[in-house]
Amino acid sequence: MNFENLKPRWNAVTTTNSTEDLFSRFSKEIRNKIRKADKMGIEILEGDASSVKQFYSLVDKKHSRKLNYYLDMMEILGKKDMIKLYFAKLDTAKYIEKSKTLFEAEEKRNNEINQELEENINSNNTTNIIKRKMASDILLNNCKQNVINATNLYKEYPSGVIVGASAVIKYNKEIFFLIDGYKQEFKRYCPNHYLKYQIMNFYRKEGYTRMHLNGISGDFNKSSAFYGLTRFKLGFASEIEEYIGEFTLVINKGKYKSYQNASKIVDWLNEPLFKKN
């Protein structure tokens, strides 16, 4: 179970066509994250060979591959236009603009509800109005906090800031998400969700029919440590495809048994002396 091999046995794959509305097929959670990213000023940029180091800084902790691996990939596959790098950028100026627009719209709505409540204050039918007023007050406060947050970010990053990245392999009208990453401190802006959607939608329009979101765990129980990753990838209207996997053909049973025992000893030696409670 889990990720039993270097090349995952279970993969999430989205099948699509150039005419359908891909967004509507996503889970509600994924759609909301994408909308949130758009409201916060996330935009997608395409990189090139000169962007590999910046890309690597966002994904280096996810895999043991070194920088040269990606440099070689760009040099070799780039000649045939088979690899693309994409970045999620938080446009702080756009974030301020959108935050102010949302705040002003909700402020207007809140004032209208206040007016409605005043006009019906002596009525016995104010329960629904009060509920809408309370919901609007919460939303208005959230909008206000977003304006403050956007303003502070603009002061720190007036030209915007790159918050996520993704590498895509193209082959035979299919795309393969090789690896992606994002800055943890900007997780709330949902750059990974927005990256995947915009990339998938772009290639859908270009006639690509299969989008490989890479591996998922073979343990589909909610208690699995990888359940969140599985739910995330399946939320993009993907289906599970199982490959044949890897199997061991034992030629010498004695040596294989010794190898298994040695592996257990190595694992034991690598265990920490003191475990945290």
PDB file of N, CA and C in Angstrom, residues 92-133:
ATOM      1  N   THR A  92       0.271  41.426  -6.472  1.00  0.00           N
ATOM      2  CA  THR A  92      -0.200  42.145  -5.281  1.00  0.00           C
ATOM      3  C   THR A  92      -1.031  43.375  -5.623  1.00  0.00           C
ATOM      4  N   ALA A  93      -0.723  44.030  -6.744  1.00  0.00           N
ATOM      5  CA  ALA A  93      -1.519  45.191  -7.162  1.00  0.00           C
ATOM      6  C   ALA A  93      -2.931  44.743  -7.530  1.00  0.00           C
ATOM      7  N   LYS A  94      -3.015  43.626  -8.240  1.00  0.00           N
ATOM      8  CA  LYS A  94      -4.319  43.078  -8.624  1.00  0.00           C
ATOM      9  C   LYS A  94      -5.073  42.590  -7.383  1.00  0.00           C
ATOM     10  N   TYR A  95      -4.329  42.056  -6.415  1.00  0.00           N
ATOM     11  CA  TYR A  95      -4.939  41.582  -5.172  1.00  0.00           C
ATOM     12  C   TYR A  95      -5.614  42.738  -4.437  1.00  0.00           C
ATOM     13  N   ILE A  96      -4.940  43.876  -4.367  1.00  0.00           N
ATOM     14  CA  ILE A  96      -5.536  45.058  -3.733  1.00  0.00           C
ATOM     15  C   ILE A  96      -6.798  45.478  -4.470  1.00  0.00           C
ATOM     16  N   GLU A  97      -6.695  45.558  -5.796  1.00  0.00           N
ATOM     17  CA  GLU A  97      -7.821  46.004  -6.617  1.00  0.00           C
ATOM     18  C   GLU A  97      -9.038  45.095  -6.443  1.00  0.00           C
ATOM     19  N   LYS A  98      -8.812  43.792  -6.513  1.00  0.00           N
ATOM     20  CA  LYS A  98      -9.921  42.854  -6.381  1.00  0.00           C
ATOM     21  C   LYS A  98     -10.482  42.848  -4.962  1.00  0.00           C
ATOM     22  N   SER A  99      -9.613  42.973  -3.970  1.00  0.00           N
ATOM     23  CA  SER A  99     -10.061  42.992  -2.576  1.00  0.00           C
ATOM     24  C   SER A  99     -10.926  44.214  -2.294  1.00  0.00           C
ATOM     25  N   LYS A 100     -10.526  45.362  -2.815  1.00  0.00           N
ATOM     26  CA  LYS A 100     -11.311  46.587  -2.632  1.00  0.00           C
ATOM     27  C   LYS A 100     -12.660  46.487  -3.330  1.00  0.00           C
ATOM     28  N   THR A 101     -12.666  45.906  -4.525  1.00  0.00           N
ATOM     29  CA  THR A 101     -13.919  45.748  -5.268  1.00  0.00           C
ATOM     30  C   THR A 101     -14.894  44.861  -4.508  1.00  0.00           C
ATOM     31  N   LEU A 102     -14.394  43.753  -3.967  1.00  0.00           N
ATOM     32  CA  LEU A 102     -15.237  42.839  -3.200  1.00  0.00           C
ATOM     33  C   LEU A 102     -15.719  43.484  -1.905  1.00  0.00           C
ATOM     34  N   PHE A 103     -14.831  44.257  -1.269  1.00  0.00           N
ATOM     35  CA  PHE A 103     -15.211  44.947  -0.031  1.00  0.00           C
ATOM     36  C   PHE A 103     -16.316  45.964  -0.293  1.00  0.00           C
ATOM     37  N   GLU A 104     -16.160  46.756  -1.341  1.00  0.00           N
ATOM     38  CA  GLU A 104     -17.154  47.784  -1.671  1.00  0.00           C
ATOM     39  C   GLU A 104     -18.501  47.162  -2.032  1.00  0.00           C
ATOM     40  N   ALA A 105     -18.470  46.038  -2.752  1.00  0.00           N
ATOM     41  CA  ALA A 105     -19.716  45.368  -3.129  1.00  0.00           C
ATOM     42  C   ALA A 105     -20.434  44.821  -1.896  1.00  0.00           C
ATOM     43  N   GLU A 106     -19.671  44.226  -0.973  1.00  0.00           N
ATOM     44  CA  GLU A 106     -20.281  43.669   0.233  1.00  0.00           C
ATOM     45  C   GLU A 106     -20.738  44.776   1.178  1.00  0.00           C
ATOM     46  N   GLU A 107     -19.996  45.876   1.216  1.00  0.00           N
ATOM     47  CA  GLU A 107     -20.392  47.019   2.038  1.00  0.00           C
ATOM     48  C   GLU A 107     -21.726  47.578   1.559  1.00  0.00           C
ATOM     49  N   LYS A 108     -21.898  47.668   0.252  1.00  0.00           N
ATOM     50  CA  LYS A 108     -23.159  48.144  -0.323  1.00  0.00           C
ATOM     51  C   LYS A 108     -24.295  47.196   0.033  1.00  0.00           C
ATOM     52  N   ARG A 109     -24.045  45.906  -0.095  1.00  0.00           N
ATOM     53  CA  ARG A 109     -25.054  44.901   0.237  1.00  0.00           C
ATOM     54  C   ARG A 109     -25.400  44.957   1.717  1.00  0.00           C
ATOM     55  N   ASN A 110     -24.406  45.151   2.569  1.00  0.00           N
ATOM     56  CA  ASN A 110     -24.622  45.230   4.008  1.00  0.00           C
ATOM     57  C   ASN A 110     -25.490  46.433   4.363  1.00  0.00           C
ATOM     58  N   ASN A 111     -25.229  47.563   3.714  1.00  0.00           N
ATOM     59  CA  ASN A 111     -26.027  48.773   3.954  1.00  0.00           C
ATOM     60  C   ASN A 111     -27.478  48.575   3.519  1.00  0.00           C
ATOM     61  N   GLU A 112     -27.660  47.854   2.420  1.00  0.00           N
ATOM     62  CA  GLU A 112     -29.017  47.586   1.934  1.00  0.00           C
ATOM     63  C   GLU A 112     -29.778  46.700   2.914  1.00  0.00           C
ATOM     64  N   ILE A 113     -29.082  45.740   3.501  1.00  0.00           N
ATOM     65  CA  ILE A 113     -29.723  44.871   4.494  1.00  0.00           C
ATOM     66  C   ILE A 113     -30.058  45.672   5.748  1.00  0.00           C
ATOM     67  N   ASN A 114     -29.171  46.589   6.143  1.00  0.00           N
ATOM     68  CA  ASN A 114     -29.436  47.464   7.296  1.00  0.00           C
ATOM     69  C   ASN A 114     -30.696  48.291   7.063  1.00  0.00           C
ATOM     70  N   GLN A 115     -30.816  48.824   5.855  1.00  0.00           N
ATOM     71  CA  GLN A 115     -31.979  49.632   5.498  1.00  0.00           C
ATOM     72  C   GLN A 115     -33.250  48.789   5.544  1.00  0.00           C
ATOM     73  N   GLU A 116     -33.143  47.575   5.023  1.00  0.00           N
ATOM     74  CA  GLU A 116     -34.293  46.665   5.030  1.00  0.00           C
ATOM     75  C   GLU A 116     -34.701  46.323   6.458  1.00  0.00           C
ATOM     76  N   LEU A 117     -33.719  46.144   7.326  1.00  0.00           N
ATOM     77  CA  LEU A 117     -34.002  45.807   8.723  1.00  0.00           C
ATOM     78  C   LEU A 117     -34.678  46.971   9.433  1.00  0.00           C
ATOM     79  N   GLU A 118     -34.233  48.184   9.176  1.00  0.00           N
ATOM     80  CA  GLU A 118     -34.840  49.372   9.789  1.00  0.00           C
ATOM     81  C   GLU A 118     -36.287  49.540   9.350  1.00  0.00           C
ATOM     82  N   GLU A 119     -36.541  49.250   8.082  1.00  0.00           N
ATOM     83  CA  GLU A 119     -37.897  49.407   7.547  1.00  0.00           C
ATOM     84  C   GLU A 119     -38.856  48.349   8.081  1.00  0.00           C
ATOM     85  N   ASN A 120     -38.310  47.239   8.546  1.00  0.00           N
ATOM     86  CA  ASN A 120     -39.164  46.149   9.027  1.00  0.00           C
ATOM     87  C   ASN A 120     -38.954  45.861  10.511  1.00  0.00           C
ATOM     88  N   ILE A 121     -38.420  46.848  11.246  1.00  0.00           N
ATOM     89  CA  ILE A 121     -38.058  46.640  12.641  1.00  0.00           C
ATOM     90  C   ILE A 121     -39.252  46.259  13.510  1.00  0.00           C
ATOM     91  N   ASN A 122     -40.439  46.750  13.156  1.00  0.00           N
ATOM     92  CA  ASN A 122     -41.636  46.452  13.944  1.00  0.00           C
ATOM     93  C   ASN A 122     -42.391  45.241  13.418  1.00  0.00           C
ATOM     94  N   SER A 123     -41.836  44.610  12.427  1.00  0.00           N
ATOM     95  CA  SER A 123     -42.480  43.435  11.838  1.00  0.00           C
ATOM     96  C   SER A 123     -42.090  42.181  12.613  1.00  0.00           C
ATOM     97  N   ASN A 124     -42.940  41.168  12.504  1.00  0.00           N
ATOM     98  CA  ASN A 124     -42.642  39.888  13.149  1.00  0.00           C
ATOM     99  C   ASN A 124     -41.805  38.976  12.244  1.00  0.00           C
ATOM    100  N   ASN A 125     -41.480  39.496  11.059  1.00  0.00           N
ATOM    101  CA  ASN A 125     -40.781  38.672  10.066  1.00  0.00           C
ATOM    102  C   ASN A 125     -39.369  39.209   9.802  1.00  0.00           C
ATOM    103  N   THR A 126     -38.596  39.362  10.882  1.00  0.00           N
ATOM    104  CA  THR A 126     -37.236  39.903  10.732  1.00  0.00           C
ATOM    105  C   THR A 126     -36.149  38.836  10.909  1.00  0.00           C
ATOM    106  N   THR A 127     -36.550  37.628  11.236  1.00  0.00           N
ATOM    107  CA  THR A 127     -35.563  36.564  11.498  1.00  0.00           C
ATOM    108  C   THR A 127     -34.638  36.337  10.309  1.00  0.00           C
ATOM    109  N   ASN A 128     -35.218  36.230   9.123  1.00  0.00           N
ATOM    110  CA  ASN A 128     -34.420  35.980   7.923  1.00  0.00           C
ATOM    111  C   ASN A 128     -33.502  37.157   7.606  1.00  0.00           C
ATOM    112  N   ILE A 129     -34.005  38.371   7.837  1.00  0.00           N
ATOM    113  CA  ILE A 129     -33.199  39.572   7.581  1.00  0.00           C
ATOM    114  C   ILE A 129     -31.999  39.618   8.525  1.00  0.00           C
ATOM    115  N   ILE A 130     -32.249  39.288   9.790  1.00  0.00           N
ATOM    116  CA  ILE A 130     -31.171  39.298  10.785  1.00  0.00           C
ATOM    117  C   ILE A 130     -30.105  38.259  10.437  1.00  0.00           C
ATOM    118  N   LYS A 131     -30.538  37.088   9.975  1.00  0.00           N
ATOM    119  CA  LYS A 131     -29.581  36.047   9.571  1.00  0.00           C
ATOM    120  C   LYS A 131     -28.710  36.524   8.411  1.00  0.00           C
ATOM    121  N   ARG A 132     -29.340  37.179   7.448  1.00  0.00           N
ATOM    122  CA  ARG A 132     -28.579  37.694   6.305  1.00  0.00           C
ATOM    123  C   ARG A 132     -27.628  38.803   6.730  1.00  0.00           C
ATOM    124  N   LYS A 133     -28.078  39.601   7.710  1.00  0.00           N
ATOM    125  CA  LYS A 133     -27.241  40.688   8.231  1.00  0.00           C
ATOM    126  C   LYS A 133     -26.001  40.121   8.931  1.00  0.00           C
TER     127      LYS A 133
END
